Coordinates of C-alpha atoms and ligand atoms in Angstrom, one line a residue:
M26 CA 0.0 0.0 0.0
T27 CA 1.3 3.5 -0.9
V28 CA 1.3 5.9 2.0
P29 CA 0.7 9.4 0.6
R30 CA 3.5 11.8 1.4
G31 CA 4.1 15.4 0.3
F32 CA 1.5 17.7 -1.2
Q33 CA -1.6 16.6 -2.9
F34 CA -1.6 18.2 -6.4
F35 CA -5.2 19.3 -6.5
M36 CA -6.0 19.6 -10.2
H37 CA -9.8 19.6 -10.1
P38 CA -11.8 22.0 -12.3
G39 CA -13.5 23.2 -9.1
P40 CA -13.3 23.4 -6.3
T41 CA -9.7 24.6 -6.7
N42 CA -6.7 25.3 -4.5
I43 CA -7.5 27.8 -1.7
P44 CA -4.5 30.1 -1.1
H45 CA -3.2 30.2 2.4
R46 CA -4.0 33.9 2.7
V47 CA -7.6 33.3 1.9
L48 CA -7.8 30.4 4.4
M49 CA -6.3 32.6 7.1
A50 CA -8.7 35.4 6.3
M51 CA -11.6 33.0 6.7
A52 CA -10.4 31.6 10.0
R53 CA -12.0 34.3 12.1
P54 CA -14.4 34.3 15.0
A55 CA -18.1 35.2 14.2
V56 CA -18.9 38.9 14.0
D57 CA -22.2 40.7 14.0
F58 CA -23.3 40.7 10.4
T59 CA -25.2 44.0 10.8
A60 CA -22.1 45.7 12.3
P61 CA -20.6 48.5 10.2
E62 CA -17.3 46.6 9.8
F63 CA -18.9 43.6 8.1
V64 CA -21.4 45.7 6.1
A65 CA -18.6 47.8 4.7
S66 CA -16.6 44.8 3.8
R67 CA -19.6 43.1 2.1
D68 CA -20.4 46.3 0.2
R69 CA -16.8 46.7 -1.0
S70 CA -16.6 43.1 -2.2
L71 CA -19.9 43.3 -4.1
E72 CA -18.7 46.5 -5.7
R73 CA -15.4 45.0 -6.7
M74 CA -17.1 41.9 -8.2
K75 CA -18.5 44.3 -10.8
G76 CA -14.9 44.9 -11.9
I77 CA -14.3 41.2 -12.4
L78 CA -17.4 41.0 -14.6
K79 CA -16.7 44.3 -16.3
T80 CA -20.0 46.0 -15.6
T81 CA -20.9 49.4 -14.4
K82 CA -24.5 49.0 -15.4
G83 CA -25.3 45.8 -13.5
F84 CA -25.1 45.1 -9.7
V85 CA -24.1 41.9 -7.9
I86 CA -26.1 39.8 -5.4
A87 CA -24.4 37.1 -3.4
Y88 CA -26.0 34.0 -2.0
A89 CA -25.1 31.5 0.7
A90 CA -25.4 28.7 -1.9
S91 CA -23.3 26.9 -4.4
G92 CA -23.7 27.7 -8.1
N93 CA -26.8 25.7 -8.4
G94 CA -28.5 28.2 -6.0
A95 CA -27.6 31.1 -8.4
W96 CA -29.2 29.1 -11.2
D97 CA -32.3 28.7 -9.1
A98 CA -32.3 32.4 -8.3
S99 CA -32.0 33.4 -11.9
I100 CA -34.9 31.3 -12.9
A101 CA -37.1 32.0 -9.9
N102 CA -36.7 35.8 -10.3
L103 CA -36.9 36.2 -14.1
F104 CA -39.7 34.0 -15.3
S105 CA -43.3 32.9 -14.9
P106 CA -44.6 29.3 -15.3
G107 CA -45.0 28.5 -19.0
D108 CA -42.4 30.9 -20.2
K109 CA -40.1 29.6 -22.9
V110 CA -36.3 29.8 -22.8
L111 CA -33.7 28.8 -25.4
V112 CA -30.8 26.7 -24.3
P113 CA -27.9 26.0 -26.6
T114 CA -26.5 22.6 -25.5
T115 CA -22.9 22.5 -24.4
G116 CA -22.9 19.5 -22.1
Y117 CA -23.6 18.4 -18.6
F118 CA -24.0 21.9 -17.0
A119 CA -26.2 23.5 -19.8
D120 CA -28.4 20.4 -19.4
R121 CA -28.6 20.9 -15.7
W122 CA -29.5 24.5 -16.0
A123 CA -32.2 23.5 -18.5
T124 CA -33.5 20.9 -16.0
T125 CA -33.7 23.6 -13.4
A126 CA -35.8 25.7 -15.7
R127 CA -38.1 22.8 -16.4
K128 CA -38.6 22.2 -12.7
Y129 CA -39.8 25.8 -12.4
G130 CA -42.4 25.1 -15.0
L131 CA -40.6 26.7 -18.0
E132 CA -40.7 25.3 -21.5
V133 CA -37.1 24.7 -22.7
E134 CA -36.3 24.9 -26.4
V135 CA -32.9 23.3 -27.0
V136 CA -30.4 24.3 -29.7
P137 CA -28.4 21.2 -30.3
T138 CA -24.6 21.5 -30.6
P139 CA -22.6 18.6 -32.2
E140 CA -20.4 16.9 -29.7
R141 CA -16.9 18.4 -29.4
R142 CA -18.0 21.6 -31.1
A143 CA -18.7 25.1 -29.8
V144 CA -22.2 26.6 -29.9
D145 CA -23.0 28.0 -33.3
P146 CA -24.3 31.6 -33.0
E147 CA -26.1 31.2 -36.4
A148 CA -28.1 28.2 -35.0
V149 CA -29.2 30.4 -32.1
A150 CA -30.2 33.1 -34.6
R151 CA -32.2 30.7 -36.6
H152 CA -34.3 29.6 -33.6
L153 CA -34.8 33.2 -32.6
A154 CA -35.8 34.3 -36.1
A155 CA -38.4 31.5 -36.2
D156 CA -40.0 32.8 -33.0
A157 CA -42.1 35.4 -34.8
K158 CA -44.4 35.8 -31.7
G159 CA -41.6 36.5 -29.3
A160 CA -42.4 33.6 -27.1
I161 CA -38.7 33.0 -26.2
K162 CA -38.0 35.0 -23.1
A163 CA -34.3 34.3 -22.7
V164 CA -31.3 32.7 -24.1
M165 CA -29.3 30.7 -21.5
L166 CA -25.6 30.0 -22.3
V167 CA -22.8 28.5 -20.4
Q168 CA -19.6 30.4 -21.2
N169 CA -17.2 27.7 -20.0
E170 CA -18.7 24.2 -20.1
T171 CA -16.8 22.5 -17.3
A172 CA -17.8 19.0 -18.4
T173 CA -16.1 19.3 -21.8
G174 CA -13.4 22.0 -21.2
M175 CA -14.9 24.2 -23.9
R176 CA -15.5 27.9 -24.1
H177 CA -18.5 29.2 -25.9
P178 CA -18.8 32.4 -27.9
V179 CA -20.7 34.8 -25.6
A180 CA -20.1 38.0 -27.7
E181 CA -21.0 36.2 -30.9
V182 CA -24.3 34.9 -29.6
R183 CA -25.2 38.4 -28.5
A184 CA -24.4 39.7 -32.0
A185 CA -26.6 36.9 -33.4
M186 CA -29.5 37.9 -31.1
D187 CA -29.1 41.6 -32.2
R188 CA -28.9 40.6 -35.9
V189 CA -32.4 39.0 -35.8
G190 CA -33.6 41.8 -33.5
H191 CA -34.9 39.4 -30.8
P192 CA -35.7 41.0 -27.4
A193 CA -35.0 37.9 -25.3
L194 CA -32.9 38.4 -22.1
Y195 CA -29.4 37.0 -22.3
L196 CA -28.3 34.9 -19.3
V197 CA -24.7 33.6 -19.1
D198 CA -23.2 31.1 -16.6
T199 CA -19.6 32.1 -15.9
I200 CA -19.1 29.7 -13.0
S201 CA -15.9 28.1 -14.4
S202 CA -14.6 31.1 -16.3
L203 CA -15.1 33.8 -13.7
A204 CA -11.7 35.4 -12.9
S205 CA -10.0 32.8 -15.2
Y206 CA -10.6 34.4 -18.6
D207 CA -12.3 37.4 -20.0
F208 CA -16.0 38.2 -19.5
R209 CA -17.5 41.6 -20.4
M210 CA -21.0 41.9 -19.1
D211 CA -21.8 45.4 -20.4
E212 CA -19.9 45.2 -23.7
W213 CA -21.4 41.8 -24.5
G214 CA -24.9 42.9 -23.6
V215 CA -25.5 40.2 -20.9
D216 CA -28.5 40.8 -18.8
L217 CA -27.8 38.3 -16.1
V218 CA -24.6 36.5 -15.0
V219 CA -24.3 33.5 -12.8
G220 CA -21.0 33.0 -10.9
G221 CA -19.6 30.8 -8.1
S222 CA -16.9 31.1 -5.4
Q223 CA -14.9 27.8 -5.8
K224 CA -13.1 28.2 -9.1
G225 CA -11.2 31.2 -10.3
L226 CA -12.1 33.1 -7.2
M227 CA -10.1 30.5 -5.1
L228 CA -12.6 30.3 -2.3
P229 CA -14.4 27.2 -0.9
P230 CA -17.7 26.3 -2.5
G231 CA -20.9 27.7 -0.9
M232 CA -21.1 31.2 -2.2
S233 CA -22.5 32.2 -5.5
F234 CA -23.5 35.3 -7.4
T235 CA -25.8 36.8 -9.9
A236 CA -25.0 40.1 -11.7
I237 CA -28.2 41.8 -12.8
D238 CA -28.7 44.6 -15.3
G239 CA -31.7 46.9 -15.7
R240 CA -33.7 44.6 -18.0
A241 CA -33.3 41.6 -15.8
W242 CA -34.3 43.7 -12.7
E243 CA -37.4 44.9 -14.5
A244 CA -38.3 41.4 -15.6
A245 CA -38.1 40.3 -11.9
Q246 CA -40.8 42.8 -10.9
S247 CA -43.5 41.2 -12.9
A248 CA -42.3 37.5 -13.0
R249 CA -44.7 35.1 -11.3
N250 CA -42.5 32.2 -10.3
P251 CA -42.7 31.5 -6.6
R252 CA -39.6 32.6 -4.7
R253 CA -38.6 33.3 -1.2
Y254 CA -34.9 32.6 -0.3
W255 CA -33.9 33.8 -3.8
D256 CA -36.2 36.8 -4.0
W257 CA -34.1 39.8 -5.2
R258 CA -36.9 42.3 -4.2
E259 CA -36.4 41.4 -0.6
V260 CA -32.6 42.0 -0.5
V261 CA -32.0 44.9 -3.0
E262 CA -32.6 48.6 -2.4
D263 CA -31.7 51.3 -4.9
G264 CA -29.8 49.0 -7.2
R265 CA -27.6 47.2 -4.6
Q266 CA -27.8 44.3 -2.2
V267 CA -28.4 45.5 1.3
R268 CA -29.4 42.3 3.1
F269 CA -29.6 38.6 2.9
C270 CA -32.5 36.2 3.3
G271 CA -31.0 34.8 6.5
T272 CA -27.5 34.9 7.7
P273 CA -24.9 35.9 5.1
P274 CA -22.0 33.6 4.2
M275 CA -19.7 35.7 6.5
A276 CA -16.5 33.6 6.3
H277 CA -16.8 33.6 2.5
F278 CA -17.0 37.4 2.5
H279 CA -13.8 37.5 4.7
G280 CA -12.1 35.3 2.1
L281 CA -13.5 37.1 -0.9
E282 CA -11.9 40.4 0.2
V283 CA -8.5 38.8 0.2
A284 CA -9.1 36.8 -3.0
L285 CA -10.0 40.1 -4.7
D286 CA -6.9 41.7 -3.3
M287 CA -4.8 38.9 -4.7
I288 CA -6.4 39.2 -8.1
E289 CA -5.9 43.0 -8.0
E290 CA -2.3 42.7 -7.0
E291 CA -1.6 40.4 -9.9
G292 CA -3.9 42.4 -12.2
L293 CA -7.0 40.8 -13.8
E294 CA -5.5 40.8 -17.3
N295 CA -2.3 39.1 -15.9
V296 CA -4.5 36.5 -14.2
F297 CA -6.1 35.8 -17.6
A298 CA -2.6 35.7 -19.2
R299 CA -1.4 33.2 -16.6
H300 CA -4.4 31.0 -17.2
R301 CA -3.8 31.1 -21.0
R302 CA -0.1 30.2 -20.5
L303 CA -0.9 27.2 -18.2
A304 CA -3.7 26.1 -20.6
D305 CA -1.4 26.4 -23.6
A306 CA 1.2 24.2 -21.8
T307 CA -1.4 21.6 -20.9
R308 CA -2.7 21.5 -24.5
A309 CA 0.8 21.1 -25.8
C310 CA 1.3 18.2 -23.4
V311 CA -1.9 16.4 -24.5
R312 CA -1.1 17.0 -28.2
A313 CA 2.3 15.4 -27.6
W314 CA 0.6 12.4 -25.9
G315 CA -1.8 12.1 -28.8
R316 CA 0.9 11.8 -31.5
G317 CA 0.1 8.5 -33.4
G318 CA -3.3 8.0 -31.8
G319 CA -3.4 8.6 -28.1
P320 CA -5.4 10.9 -25.8
E321 CA -7.0 14.0 -27.4
I322 CA -8.1 17.4 -26.3
F323 CA -11.9 17.1 -26.2
P324 CA -12.8 20.2 -28.1
L325 CA -12.0 19.7 -31.8
D326 CA -11.3 23.4 -32.5
S327 CA -8.4 24.7 -30.4
E328 CA -9.9 28.2 -30.6
F329 CA -12.6 26.9 -28.3
A330 CA -10.5 25.0 -25.8
S331 CA -11.0 26.4 -22.3
D332 CA -8.3 28.3 -20.5
S333 CA -9.5 27.0 -17.1
L334 CA -9.5 23.3 -17.7
T335 CA -8.6 20.7 -20.3
A336 CA -10.8 17.7 -20.8
V337 CA -8.7 14.8 -22.1
L338 CA -10.5 12.1 -24.2
V339 CA -8.8 8.7 -23.9
P340 CA -8.8 6.4 -26.9
A341 CA -11.9 4.1 -27.3
G342 CA -11.7 1.0 -25.3
H343 CA -9.7 2.6 -22.5
D344 CA -10.9 3.8 -19.1
A345 CA -10.3 7.4 -18.1
D346 CA -11.3 6.6 -14.5
R347 CA -8.5 4.1 -14.3
V348 CA -6.0 6.9 -15.2
R349 CA -7.6 9.1 -12.5
A350 CA -7.5 6.4 -9.9
I351 CA -3.7 5.7 -10.5
A352 CA -2.9 9.4 -10.6
Q353 CA -4.8 9.8 -7.3
D354 CA -3.7 6.7 -5.4
R355 CA -0.1 6.5 -6.5
Y356 CA 0.9 10.1 -7.1
S357 CA -1.6 12.2 -5.1
V358 CA -2.7 14.0 -8.2
A359 CA -6.5 14.7 -8.0
L360 CA -8.2 15.0 -11.5
G361 CA -11.8 15.7 -12.4
R362 CA -13.9 12.8 -13.7
G363 CA -15.9 12.7 -16.9
L364 CA -19.5 13.8 -16.2
G365 CA -22.7 12.2 -17.4
E366 CA -22.2 10.5 -20.7
L367 CA -18.5 11.4 -20.7
Q368 CA -17.8 9.3 -17.6
G369 CA -14.9 6.9 -18.3
R370 CA -14.2 8.6 -21.7
V371 CA -12.5 11.7 -20.3
F372 CA -10.6 12.9 -17.4
R373 CA -10.3 16.6 -16.7
I374 CA -7.2 18.6 -15.7
G375 CA -8.2 21.8 -13.9
H376 CA -5.7 24.6 -14.3
M377 CA -7.5 27.5 -12.8
G378 CA -7.1 29.6 -9.7
D379 CA -4.1 29.5 -7.5
L380 CA -1.7 27.5 -9.7
N381 CA 1.8 28.0 -11.1
E382 CA 4.1 26.2 -13.6
P383 CA 5.8 23.7 -11.4
M384 CA 2.4 22.6 -9.9
L385 CA 1.2 22.0 -13.5
L386 CA 4.3 20.3 -14.7
G387 CA 4.4 18.0 -11.7
A388 CA 0.8 17.0 -12.3
L389 CA 1.4 16.4 -16.0
A390 CA 4.4 14.2 -15.3
A391 CA 2.4 12.1 -12.9
I392 CA -0.5 11.8 -15.4
E393 CA 2.0 10.6 -18.0
L394 CA 3.1 7.9 -15.6
A395 CA -0.5 7.0 -14.9
L396 CA -1.3 6.8 -18.6
A397 CA 1.5 4.2 -19.1
E398 CA 0.4 2.2 -16.0
A399 CA -3.2 2.2 -17.2
G400 CA -2.0 0.9 -20.5
V401 CA -3.5 3.9 -22.4
P402 CA -1.6 4.3 -25.7
H403 CA 0.3 7.6 -25.8
A404 CA 3.5 9.1 -27.0
R405 CA 6.1 10.1 -24.4
G406 CA 7.3 13.7 -24.2
G407 CA 4.2 15.5 -23.0
V408 CA 6.0 17.2 -20.2
E409 CA 8.8 18.3 -22.5
A410 CA 6.2 19.8 -24.8
A411 CA 4.6 21.6 -21.9
M412 CA 8.0 22.9 -20.9
D413 CA 8.6 24.1 -24.4
A414 CA 5.3 26.0 -24.3
L415 CA 6.4 27.6 -21.0
R416 CA 10.0 28.3 -21.9
A417 CA 10.7 32.0 -21.7
P418 CA 13.1 33.4 -24.3
A419 CA 16.7 33.6 -22.9
G420 CA 17.3 37.0 -21.3
T421 CA 13.7 37.6 -20.2
P422 CA 13.9 39.9 -17.2
L423 CA 12.7 38.5 -13.8
A424 CA 9.8 40.3 -12.1
A425 CA 11.2 43.0 -9.8
A426 CA 12.5 41.6 -6.5
A427 CA 10.4 42.5 -3.5
D428 CA 13.3 44.1 -1.6
Ligands
PLP50 N1 -22.2 25.7 -13.9 C1 -21.0 25.3 -14.2 C2 -20.4 25.7 -15.5 C3 -20.2 24.6 -13.3 O1 -19.0 24.2 -13.6 C4 -20.8 24.2 -12.1 C5 -20.1 23.4 -11.1 O2 -19.0 22.9 -11.3 C6 -22.1 24.6 -11.8 C7 -22.8 25.4 -12.8 C8 -22.8 24.2 -10.6 O3 -22.2 24.9 -9.5 P1 -22.2 24.2 -8.0 O4 -21.6 22.9 -8.2 O5 -21.3 25.2 -7.3 O6 -23.6 24.2 -7.5

């Protein structure tokens, strides 16, 4: 039996590694959540979240709930039973959001997307153009489908909606892209954004967000879906959240302040650049493994491969879960499993949040060992390919020393 020693390399696509600074900030005794100190911190963080989402028009509400709660909140507040919504399929998480809508009595019209491909904005436009009576109340898109490691074209879907002049609201799930790669709520005309704490924000699960613009807020005033815990009208005054239905997630707020400090210190665009760099290295590694018919990056178009995780498709007849089990049990490298119909076909390497090059390279090296031990055909040299992708040109200056 192997006794685990050293660090666990936690490479899940959420939850992600929690920085020590965040953990320490959260380890605080309870405080009065109506006291000025907490209220000021809460208000500051909700305001700063607008910067992450690049909105000045919208405002952010937080919930003591995982991302599923923010899905419920979006649907409970915006719609009435019988309303129709359009959901481009992207995989497991788009399906689950659609299921949530159905449970609230909504009719869901699906825009099918071929497996391993990104959502086609033209297909969305066709469905909207055929809706002459304006029955479709909203388009619901997942920006980063965590089950497939694929990014979907948020700005292009907006452009398609505008082209056909359809008035539907535009709802986007950013749970696994938030603070990992770019999202522009105002510029991309998104009316409602769903976010979560446990991925790019580097917090534990249990806090989620919706960012709401004027159109979404207006829709919530006349919507007839039942709501209590999620009711925006109970917690918002003058365009900002002033209370919670119940006790706020106080420890998460303590952690959020520090997580936002860390993002600000690095610079949001630098955070994105780091995610891109680690993603590029991971993709170079998987491509090297795949030479001559081995594992493949799940998205077929590299343009749409996610910067926050890579889903790796193992060759038919091989078991991705066996690779995961070896990586975990022998090398303490925790990987994400394939979800739904992808179970056993893919494993997922999370490379979002608090992560650097040696953590990634160590994990990729262990995965390469696990592939060999699981008998999955692959070419050697994945780690070298990842190193080549990371190699800085000779003479690149170091970041300024701290002292
Ligand atoms: N949406 C996406 C894209 C996700 O990746 C997840 C979780 O991983 C969710 C929604 C659901 O969030 P939670 O698990 O926090 O409820």
